[in-house]
């Protein structure tokens, strides 16, 4: 059965605070405990959490350089300049481009968009993209989800008479690009109240600033929130503060009045059109939009998101879906090869970090493979391949370790790098590879706690089945959307058993379908990857399980289901 996962029960919150909040709100103390875990301790704070308000969005002009950006954009629109919207090829970048393009199209026709080619241009602003802008007569480029490290590209554009407004959310380097405006809430000199916007979110703030300056009704911005919700979910930014407000209303729009391109994607993924969650974006919609940039071009995702006819949207959605099927096949094949390399001792490193390299691997899936290695070995991973004569790859962290800073410490060996605390991309010359591997090992040694290599599950609260009432579930639903900073609660229940109808499901029989009982209370449950417990559970032996609570919808009917995360075949879990 492999390594048994340790279950760690979160430290109990202050009992008096929990009791008072439970009484004030008229909710189960377990739900009050979940609120206090989220630093919500009063009726007013709970109301703000459960009922986010668009009027609580921050003033965009609190962001450094917003006034400069709006001034330059206004000048471009009013004088009929050609404006190029330039974005990265992942979900965050393509949604940002679609949002800005759709918004500005209502105010100018002198507009186009550009998504760099992952293979020929790589991440971020490229010289080729600027040359294309010059050739086609653009005098203003707005970058989205990229540009914060493009100092040389900004100077190059300026030499050609092209101004740039940068909208990014990645960590800046020491010196900022000399652009007309640099919008990035992670700037050290920026006092904007919320610094974890997605790249699309920063673009939204620019649109909001422009709308405020020109008296454009907020309804015009509100129509863009469905794609903004995609970026927040897929880019794994925190779902708190301003992001929670934007995600809440974006999901509402996605479920009630999505744009035609997203309707086509919802149909292809066979999702219930009125009950789409962040999980559905992360696991169904997001990977498909990403697949376009991985396998062909991120332009396909933009085309889908700005489509105006159902026929056009369905055609693009089907093409994207084909790319996703191809991506899954390649991803599976390369993952198997990478795992074999580690098992056979052929990895470049497998101590503090897993580093594997094959010059023939598909560049578009190395990030996914790195995530698979993290899931398998519970330590950071870097997967490298070759592109345009350079070694290039993706890095993923584990256990909350700041991998970005470790990579940054090797910057003198790299041609380029960028990303977040827990995910990054990098490029280097082959002759620097051995030194890079050694330096990464040193950068991580002693800082990444080895105990975090043991898989662990954090439990929010213990729960008895009879506490899971319709009211409990109704209030729990209001904690959504779930994501970083507001994770879906994980509960643990002891001494439950299956009614004897447990069965294996899935193409390879690796999952379990259960009917779990505790006393006289029964719930349907699904245990992904839990089939090793089948023989024990089939005999109705008691188990301890941890799970999240979800609502499944089938033909308009909702039913409560426990999504099992782990099972222990013993009495005492803590």
Short mmCIF file of N, CA, C and O in Angstrom, two decimals, residues 449-563:
data_model
loop_
_atom_site.label_atom_id
_atom_site.label_comp_id
_atom_site.label_asym_id
_atom_site.label_seq_id
_atom_site.Cartn_x
_atom_site.Cartn_y
_atom_site.Cartn_z
N UNK A 449 12.92 20.96 4.58
CA UNK A 449 12.86 19.99 5.68
C UNK A 449 12.51 18.60 5.15
O UNK A 449 11.49 18.42 4.48
N UNK A 450 13.34 17.64 5.49
CA UNK A 450 13.12 16.29 4.98
C UNK A 450 11.82 15.69 5.47
O UNK A 450 11.23 14.85 4.81
N UNK A 451 11.33 16.15 6.65
CA UNK A 451 10.08 15.56 7.11
C UNK A 451 8.92 15.92 6.18
O UNK A 451 7.90 15.24 6.14
N UNK A 452 9.09 17.02 5.42
CA UNK A 452 8.01 17.38 4.50
C UNK A 452 7.97 16.43 3.30
O UNK A 452 7.07 16.49 2.48
N UNK A 453 9.00 15.56 3.18
CA UNK A 453 8.97 14.56 2.12
C UNK A 453 8.01 13.42 2.46
O UNK A 453 7.63 12.64 1.61
N UNK A 454 7.62 13.31 3.73
CA UNK A 454 6.64 12.31 4.12
C UNK A 454 5.26 12.87 3.84
O UNK A 454 4.92 13.94 4.34
N UNK A 455 4.49 12.19 3.01
CA UNK A 455 3.18 12.75 2.66
C UNK A 455 2.31 12.94 3.89
O UNK A 455 2.18 12.05 4.72
N UNK A 456 1.73 14.12 4.01
CA UNK A 456 0.89 14.42 5.17
C UNK A 456 -0.39 15.09 4.71
O UNK A 456 -0.41 15.78 3.67
N UNK A 457 -1.43 14.88 5.44
CA UNK A 457 -2.72 15.52 5.16
C UNK A 457 -3.12 16.35 6.36
O UNK A 457 -3.11 15.86 7.49
N UNK A 458 -3.47 17.58 6.12
CA UNK A 458 -3.90 18.46 7.20
C UNK A 458 -5.42 18.38 7.32
O UNK A 458 -6.13 18.56 6.34
N UNK A 459 -5.89 18.10 8.52
CA UNK A 459 -7.33 17.95 8.78
C UNK A 459 -7.85 19.21 9.46
O UNK A 459 -7.30 19.65 10.46
N UNK A 460 -8.90 19.78 8.91
CA UNK A 460 -9.47 20.99 9.50
C UNK A 460 -10.24 20.70 10.78
O UNK A 460 -10.19 21.46 11.74
N UNK A 461 -10.99 19.58 10.77
CA UNK A 461 -11.81 19.26 11.95
C UNK A 461 -12.28 17.82 11.89
O UNK A 461 -12.42 17.23 10.82
N UNK A 462 -12.50 17.24 13.08
CA UNK A 462 -13.17 15.94 13.15
C UNK A 462 -14.67 16.18 13.03
O UNK A 462 -15.19 17.22 13.46
N UNK A 463 -15.37 15.19 12.47
CA UNK A 463 -16.79 15.36 12.21
C UNK A 463 -17.51 14.04 12.41
O UNK A 463 -17.00 12.98 12.03
N UNK A 464 -18.67 14.10 13.02
CA UNK A 464 -19.57 12.94 13.06
C UNK A 464 -20.53 13.06 11.88
O UNK A 464 -20.94 14.16 11.51
N UNK A 465 -20.91 11.93 11.30
CA UNK A 465 -21.78 11.96 10.13
C UNK A 465 -23.10 12.69 10.40
O UNK A 465 -23.64 13.35 9.51
N UNK A 466 -23.62 12.59 11.63
CA UNK A 466 -24.92 13.22 11.89
C UNK A 466 -24.82 14.76 11.94
O UNK A 466 -25.83 15.45 12.00
N UNK A 467 -23.58 15.29 11.91
CA UNK A 467 -23.41 16.74 11.83
C UNK A 467 -23.56 17.26 10.40
O UNK A 467 -23.76 18.45 10.19
N UNK A 468 -23.45 16.34 9.43
CA UNK A 468 -23.50 16.76 8.02
C UNK A 468 -24.96 16.87 7.58
O UNK A 468 -25.50 16.02 6.86
N UNK A 469 -25.62 17.90 8.05
CA UNK A 469 -27.03 18.15 7.73
C UNK A 469 -27.14 19.01 6.47
O UNK A 469 -26.14 19.61 6.03
N UNK A 470 -28.34 19.09 5.86
CA UNK A 470 -28.50 19.99 4.70
C UNK A 470 -28.09 21.43 5.01
O UNK A 470 -27.48 22.09 4.17
N UNK A 471 -28.40 21.91 6.23
CA UNK A 471 -28.00 23.27 6.60
C UNK A 471 -26.48 23.39 6.66
O UNK A 471 -25.90 24.38 6.19
N UNK A 472 -25.81 22.40 7.23
CA UNK A 472 -24.35 22.39 7.33
C UNK A 472 -23.75 22.50 5.93
O UNK A 472 -22.84 23.31 5.68
N UNK A 473 -24.26 21.69 5.00
CA UNK A 473 -23.73 21.69 3.63
C UNK A 473 -24.04 23.01 2.93
O UNK A 473 -23.21 23.55 2.19
N UNK A 474 -25.23 23.54 3.15
CA UNK A 474 -25.63 24.80 2.53
C UNK A 474 -24.68 25.94 2.93
O UNK A 474 -24.26 26.74 2.11
N UNK A 475 -24.32 25.98 4.22
CA UNK A 475 -23.41 27.03 4.70
C UNK A 475 -21.98 26.75 4.21
O UNK A 475 -21.26 27.67 3.81
N UNK A 476 -21.59 25.48 4.22
CA UNK A 476 -20.25 25.11 3.74
C UNK A 476 -20.06 25.55 2.28
O UNK A 476 -18.97 26.00 1.89
N UNK A 477 -21.10 25.43 1.46
CA UNK A 477 -21.04 25.85 0.06
C UNK A 477 -20.70 27.33 -0.06
O UNK A 477 -20.05 27.77 -1.02
N UNK A 478 -21.14 28.11 0.94
CA UNK A 478 -20.92 29.56 0.89
C UNK A 478 -19.46 29.93 1.18
O UNK A 478 -19.07 31.09 1.02
N UNK A 479 -18.64 28.94 1.61
CA UNK A 479 -17.21 29.18 1.77
C UNK A 479 -16.52 29.26 0.39
O UNK A 479 -15.41 29.74 0.28
N UNK A 480 -17.17 28.74 -0.64
CA UNK A 480 -16.60 28.76 -1.99
C UNK A 480 -16.55 30.20 -2.50
O UNK A 480 -17.28 31.05 -2.02
N UNK A 481 -15.67 30.45 -3.52
CA UNK A 481 -14.80 29.51 -4.21
C UNK A 481 -13.56 29.15 -3.39
O UNK A 481 -12.99 29.99 -2.70
N UNK A 482 -13.19 27.86 -3.48
CA UNK A 482 -12.03 27.36 -2.76
C UNK A 482 -10.77 27.50 -3.60
O UNK A 482 -10.82 27.43 -4.84
N UNK A 483 -9.65 27.70 -2.92
CA UNK A 483 -8.37 27.81 -3.58
C UNK A 483 -7.33 28.17 -2.55
O UNK A 483 -7.60 28.15 -1.35
N UNK A 484 -6.10 28.50 -2.98
CA UNK A 484 -5.05 28.87 -2.03
C UNK A 484 -5.53 29.99 -1.09
O UNK A 484 -6.13 30.96 -1.52
N UNK A 485 -5.26 29.80 0.21
CA UNK A 485 -5.71 30.78 1.19
C UNK A 485 -7.11 30.52 1.70
O UNK A 485 -7.53 31.05 2.73
N UNK A 486 -7.86 29.71 0.95
CA UNK A 486 -9.22 29.33 1.36
C UNK A 486 -9.50 27.93 0.80
O UNK A 486 -10.38 27.73 -0.02
N UNK A 487 -8.69 26.98 1.27
CA UNK A 487 -8.78 25.61 0.75
C UNK A 487 -10.09 24.95 1.17
O UNK A 487 -10.65 25.27 2.22
N UNK A 488 -10.56 24.02 0.35
CA UNK A 488 -11.75 23.24 0.69
C UNK A 488 -11.46 22.49 1.99
O UNK A 488 -10.45 21.79 2.10
N UNK A 489 -12.31 22.65 3.00
CA UNK A 489 -12.06 22.00 4.30
C UNK A 489 -11.96 20.48 4.16
O UNK A 489 -12.68 19.86 3.37
N UNK A 490 -11.05 19.92 4.93
CA UNK A 490 -10.87 18.46 4.98
C UNK A 490 -11.29 17.99 6.36
O UNK A 490 -10.81 18.49 7.38
N UNK A 491 -12.24 17.05 6.38
CA UNK A 491 -12.76 16.52 7.64
C UNK A 491 -12.30 15.09 7.85
O UNK A 491 -11.96 14.38 6.88
N UNK A 492 -12.31 14.66 9.10
CA UNK A 492 -11.99 13.26 9.42
C UNK A 492 -13.12 12.67 10.25
O UNK A 492 -13.66 13.32 11.15
N UNK A 493 -13.49 11.44 9.92
CA UNK A 493 -14.48 10.71 10.71
C UNK A 493 -13.92 9.34 11.05
O UNK A 493 -13.29 8.69 10.20
N UNK A 494 -14.16 8.92 12.28
CA UNK A 494 -13.61 7.66 12.77
C UNK A 494 -14.68 6.58 12.85
O UNK A 494 -15.87 6.87 13.03
N UNK A 495 -14.25 5.33 12.71
CA UNK A 495 -15.13 4.17 12.86
C UNK A 495 -16.37 4.24 11.96
O UNK A 495 -17.50 4.20 12.41
N UNK A 496 -16.10 4.38 10.67
CA UNK A 496 -17.18 4.28 9.69
C UNK A 496 -16.97 2.99 8.92
O UNK A 496 -15.88 2.41 8.94
N UNK A 497 -18.00 2.52 8.22
CA UNK A 497 -17.85 1.27 7.47
C UNK A 497 -18.73 1.31 6.23
O UNK A 497 -19.71 2.07 6.15
N UNK A 498 -18.36 0.49 5.27
CA UNK A 498 -19.13 0.39 4.03
C UNK A 498 -20.28 -0.60 4.23
O UNK A 498 -20.17 -1.54 5.02
N UNK A 499 -21.38 -0.37 3.51
CA UNK A 499 -22.55 -1.24 3.69
C UNK A 499 -22.42 -2.59 3.00
O UNK A 499 -23.36 -3.38 2.98
N UNK A 500 -21.25 -2.86 2.42
CA UNK A 500 -21.01 -4.15 1.77
C UNK A 500 -21.07 -4.10 0.26
O UNK A 500 -20.78 -5.09 -0.42
N UNK A 501 -21.43 -2.94 -0.30
CA UNK A 501 -21.54 -2.80 -1.75
C UNK A 501 -20.36 -2.05 -2.36
O UNK A 501 -20.45 -1.56 -3.48
N UNK A 502 -19.28 -1.95 -1.63
CA UNK A 502 -18.08 -1.28 -2.13
C UNK A 502 -17.64 -1.92 -3.45
O UNK A 502 -17.67 -3.14 -3.61
N UNK A 503 -17.28 -1.08 -4.43
CA UNK A 503 -16.82 -1.65 -5.70
C UNK A 503 -15.71 -0.77 -6.29
O UNK A 503 -15.62 0.43 -6.00
N UNK A 504 -14.88 -1.42 -7.11
CA UNK A 504 -13.82 -0.69 -7.81
C UNK A 504 -14.40 -0.06 -9.06
O UNK A 504 -15.22 -0.69 -9.76
N UNK A 505 -13.97 1.18 -9.35
CA UNK A 505 -14.44 1.87 -10.55
C UNK A 505 -13.25 2.52 -11.24
O UNK A 505 -12.13 2.54 -10.73
N UNK A 506 -13.51 3.07 -12.42
CA UNK A 506 -12.44 3.68 -13.22
C UNK A 506 -11.91 2.70 -14.23
O UNK A 506 -12.05 1.48 -14.06
N UNK A 507 -11.30 3.22 -15.27
CA UNK A 507 -10.81 2.37 -16.37
C UNK A 507 -9.86 1.30 -15.87
O UNK A 507 -9.88 0.16 -16.36
N UNK A 508 -9.03 1.64 -14.88
CA UNK A 508 -8.06 0.65 -14.37
C UNK A 508 -8.45 0.12 -13.00
O UNK A 508 -7.66 -0.57 -12.34
N UNK A 509 -9.68 0.43 -12.56
CA UNK A 509 -10.15 -0.08 -11.27
C UNK A 509 -9.40 0.47 -10.08
O UNK A 509 -9.35 -0.17 -9.02
N UNK A 510 -8.82 1.67 -10.21
CA UNK A 510 -7.99 2.21 -9.12
C UNK A 510 -8.79 3.03 -8.11
O UNK A 510 -8.25 3.45 -7.09
N UNK A 511 -10.08 3.27 -8.40
CA UNK A 511 -10.90 4.08 -7.49
C UNK A 511 -11.95 3.22 -6.80
O UNK A 511 -12.26 2.12 -7.25
N UNK A 512 -12.49 3.73 -5.70
CA UNK A 512 -13.52 3.02 -4.95
C UNK A 512 -14.81 3.81 -4.91
O UNK A 512 -14.80 5.02 -4.66
N UNK A 513 -15.91 3.13 -5.14
CA UNK A 513 -17.25 3.72 -4.95
C UNK A 513 -17.81 3.08 -3.68
O UNK A 513 -17.87 1.86 -3.57
N UNK A 514 -18.20 3.93 -2.74
CA UNK A 514 -18.57 3.44 -1.42
C UNK A 514 -19.92 3.97 -0.98
O UNK A 514 -20.39 5.01 -1.44
N UNK A 515 -20.54 3.22 -0.05
CA UNK A 515 -21.69 3.72 0.71
C UNK A 515 -21.28 3.63 2.16
O UNK A 515 -21.32 2.55 2.77
N UNK A 516 -20.85 4.73 2.74
CA UNK A 516 -20.29 4.72 4.08
C UNK A 516 -21.36 5.01 5.13
O UNK A 516 -22.24 5.85 4.92
N UNK A 517 -21.24 4.32 6.25
CA UNK A 517 -22.21 4.48 7.32
C UNK A 517 -21.51 4.73 8.65
O UNK A 517 -20.41 4.22 8.90
N UNK A 518 -22.14 5.56 9.46
CA UNK A 518 -21.72 5.76 10.85
C UNK A 518 -23.01 5.86 11.64
O UNK A 518 -23.80 6.80 11.46
N UNK A 519 -23.25 4.88 12.49
CA UNK A 519 -24.56 4.80 13.14
C UNK A 519 -25.61 4.55 12.09
O UNK A 519 -25.48 3.65 11.25
N UNK A 520 -26.66 5.38 12.08
CA UNK A 520 -27.74 5.21 11.10
C UNK A 520 -27.61 6.20 9.94
O UNK A 520 -28.51 6.28 9.10
N UNK A 521 -26.51 6.96 9.89
CA UNK A 521 -26.35 7.96 8.83
C UNK A 521 -25.46 7.40 7.73
O UNK A 521 -24.41 6.82 7.99
N UNK A 522 -25.91 7.58 6.50
CA UNK A 522 -25.22 7.00 5.34
C UNK A 522 -24.91 8.10 4.31
O UNK A 522 -25.72 8.99 4.07
N UNK A 523 -23.71 8.01 3.68
CA UNK A 523 -23.35 8.92 2.60
C UNK A 523 -22.64 8.15 1.49
O UNK A 523 -21.83 7.25 1.76
N UNK A 524 -22.94 8.54 0.24
CA UNK A 524 -22.16 8.02 -0.89
C UNK A 524 -20.78 8.65 -0.84
O UNK A 524 -20.62 9.79 -0.42
N UNK A 525 -19.79 7.88 -1.29
CA UNK A 525 -18.42 8.39 -1.28
C UNK A 525 -17.65 7.85 -2.47
O UNK A 525 -17.96 6.78 -3.01
N UNK A 526 -16.67 8.63 -2.91
CA UNK A 526 -15.76 8.20 -3.97
C UNK A 526 -14.34 8.35 -3.45
O UNK A 526 -13.98 9.38 -2.88
N UNK A 527 -13.54 7.30 -3.59
CA UNK A 527 -12.15 7.34 -3.13
C UNK A 527 -11.21 7.17 -4.30
O UNK A 527 -10.95 6.05 -4.74
N UNK A 528 -10.71 8.29 -4.85
CA UNK A 528 -9.80 8.22 -6.00
C UNK A 528 -8.45 7.63 -5.56
O UNK A 528 -7.85 8.07 -4.59
N UNK A 529 -8.02 6.61 -6.29
CA UNK A 529 -6.73 5.98 -6.00
C UNK A 529 -6.70 5.20 -4.70
O UNK A 529 -5.63 4.95 -4.15
N UNK A 530 -7.86 4.78 -4.20
CA UNK A 530 -7.92 4.10 -2.89
C UNK A 530 -8.22 2.61 -3.01
O UNK A 530 -8.58 1.96 -2.03
N UNK A 531 -8.06 2.02 -4.19
CA UNK A 531 -8.49 0.63 -4.40
C UNK A 531 -7.67 -0.37 -3.58
O UNK A 531 -8.11 -1.52 -3.40
N UNK A 532 -6.49 0.02 -3.08
CA UNK A 532 -5.69 -0.91 -2.26
C UNK A 532 -6.44 -1.33 -1.00
O UNK A 532 -6.14 -2.38 -0.40
N UNK A 533 -7.43 -0.55 -0.59
CA UNK A 533 -8.19 -0.85 0.63
C UNK A 533 -9.43 -1.71 0.35
O UNK A 533 -10.19 -2.01 1.26
N UNK A 534 -9.62 -2.11 -0.91
CA UNK A 534 -10.88 -2.76 -1.30
C UNK A 534 -11.19 -4.00 -0.47
O UNK A 534 -12.30 -4.13 0.07
N UNK A 535 -10.26 -4.94 -0.37
CA UNK A 535 -10.54 -6.20 0.32
C UNK A 535 -10.91 -5.97 1.78
O UNK A 535 -11.83 -6.62 2.31
N UNK A 536 -10.22 -5.05 2.42
CA UNK A 536 -10.50 -4.77 3.84
C UNK A 536 -11.88 -4.14 4.00
O UNK A 536 -12.67 -4.54 4.87
N UNK A 537 -12.19 -3.16 3.14
CA UNK A 537 -13.46 -2.42 3.27
C UNK A 537 -14.64 -3.30 2.88
O UNK A 537 -15.72 -3.21 3.47
N UNK A 538 -14.44 -4.16 1.89
CA UNK A 538 -15.53 -5.01 1.37
C UNK A 538 -16.14 -5.87 2.48
O UNK A 538 -17.33 -6.21 2.43
N UNK A 539 -15.33 -6.20 3.48
CA UNK A 539 -15.81 -7.02 4.59
C UNK A 539 -16.49 -6.19 5.68
O UNK A 539 -16.73 -6.68 6.78
N UNK A 540 -16.77 -4.92 5.37
CA UNK A 540 -17.42 -4.00 6.32
C UNK A 540 -16.60 -3.79 7.59
O UNK A 540 -17.16 -3.54 8.67
N UNK A 541 -15.29 -3.88 7.45
CA UNK A 541 -14.42 -3.56 8.58
C UNK A 541 -14.45 -2.04 8.83
O UNK A 541 -14.57 -1.26 7.89
N UNK A 542 -14.31 -1.63 10.08
CA UNK A 542 -14.33 -0.20 10.37
C UNK A 542 -13.07 0.49 9.84
O UNK A 542 -11.98 -0.07 9.88
N UNK A 543 -13.26 1.70 9.34
CA UNK A 543 -12.14 2.50 8.85
C UNK A 543 -12.24 3.92 9.42
O UNK A 543 -13.30 4.34 9.90
N UNK A 544 -11.13 4.63 9.39
CA UNK A 544 -11.11 6.07 9.63
C UNK A 544 -10.82 6.70 8.27
O UNK A 544 -9.97 6.20 7.52
N UNK A 545 -11.52 7.75 7.95
CA UNK A 545 -11.32 8.36 6.63
C UNK A 545 -11.29 9.88 6.75
O UNK A 545 -11.88 10.46 7.66
N UNK A 546 -10.57 10.50 5.83
CA UNK A 546 -10.64 11.96 5.74
C UNK A 546 -11.14 12.31 4.34
O UNK A 546 -10.88 11.58 3.37
N UNK A 547 -11.84 13.42 4.24
CA UNK A 547 -12.61 13.69 3.02
C UNK A 547 -13.00 15.17 2.95
O UNK A 547 -12.98 15.90 3.95
N UNK A 548 -13.36 15.58 1.75
CA UNK A 548 -14.04 16.86 1.58
C UNK A 548 -15.48 16.55 1.20
O UNK A 548 -15.80 15.45 0.72
N UNK A 549 -16.36 17.51 1.44
CA UNK A 549 -17.79 17.33 1.16
C UNK A 549 -18.13 18.09 -0.11
O UNK A 549 -17.85 19.29 -0.22
N UNK A 550 -18.71 17.39 -1.08
CA UNK A 550 -19.07 18.04 -2.35
C UNK A 550 -20.54 17.73 -2.66
O UNK A 550 -21.13 16.80 -2.12
N UNK A 551 -21.09 18.56 -3.54
CA UNK A 551 -22.43 18.29 -4.06
C UNK A 551 -22.29 17.84 -5.50
O UNK A 551 -21.66 18.53 -6.32
N UNK A 552 -22.84 16.70 -5.83
CA UNK A 552 -22.86 16.23 -7.20
C UNK A 552 -24.22 16.52 -7.81
O UNK A 552 -25.25 16.40 -7.15
N UNK A 553 -24.18 16.90 -9.10
CA UNK A 553 -25.43 17.22 -9.80
C UNK A 553 -25.61 16.25 -10.96
O UNK A 553 -24.70 16.03 -11.75
N UNK A 554 -26.81 15.66 -11.01
CA UNK A 554 -27.12 14.75 -12.11
C UNK A 554 -28.59 14.95 -12.49
O UNK A 554 -29.48 14.80 -11.66
N UNK A 555 -28.76 15.36 -13.75
CA UNK A 555 -30.12 15.64 -14.26
C UNK A 555 -30.87 16.60 -13.34
O UNK A 555 -32.06 16.40 -13.02
N UNK A 556 -30.16 17.62 -12.90
CA UNK A 556 -30.79 18.67 -12.10
C UNK A 556 -30.96 18.33 -10.64
O UNK A 556 -31.43 19.17 -9.86
N UNK A 557 -30.60 17.12 -10.24
CA UNK A 557 -30.73 16.71 -8.85
C UNK A 557 -29.37 16.79 -8.15
O UNK A 557 -28.36 16.39 -8.71
N UNK A 558 -29.37 17.32 -6.93
CA UNK A 558 -28.13 17.43 -6.16
C UNK A 558 -28.08 16.36 -5.09
O UNK A 558 -29.09 16.06 -4.45
N UNK A 559 -26.92 15.76 -4.92
CA UNK A 559 -26.75 14.83 -3.80
C UNK A 559 -25.38 15.04 -3.15
O UNK A 559 -24.41 15.39 -3.84
N UNK A 560 -25.33 14.87 -1.85
CA UNK A 560 -24.09 15.07 -1.10
C UNK A 560 -23.19 13.86 -1.29
O UNK A 560 -23.63 12.72 -1.21
N UNK A 561 -21.92 14.12 -1.55
CA UNK A 561 -20.95 13.04 -1.71
C UNK A 561 -19.69 13.37 -0.91
O UNK A 561 -19.28 14.53 -0.84
N UNK A 562 -19.12 12.35 -0.30
CA UNK A 562 -17.84 12.52 0.39
C UNK A 562 -16.73 12.15 -0.59
O UNK A 562 -16.75 11.06 -1.16
N UNK A 563 -15.81 13.07 -0.80
CA UNK A 563 -14.68 12.80 -1.68
C UNK A 563 -13.50 12.38 -0.80
O UNK A 563 -12.84 13.21 -0.18
#
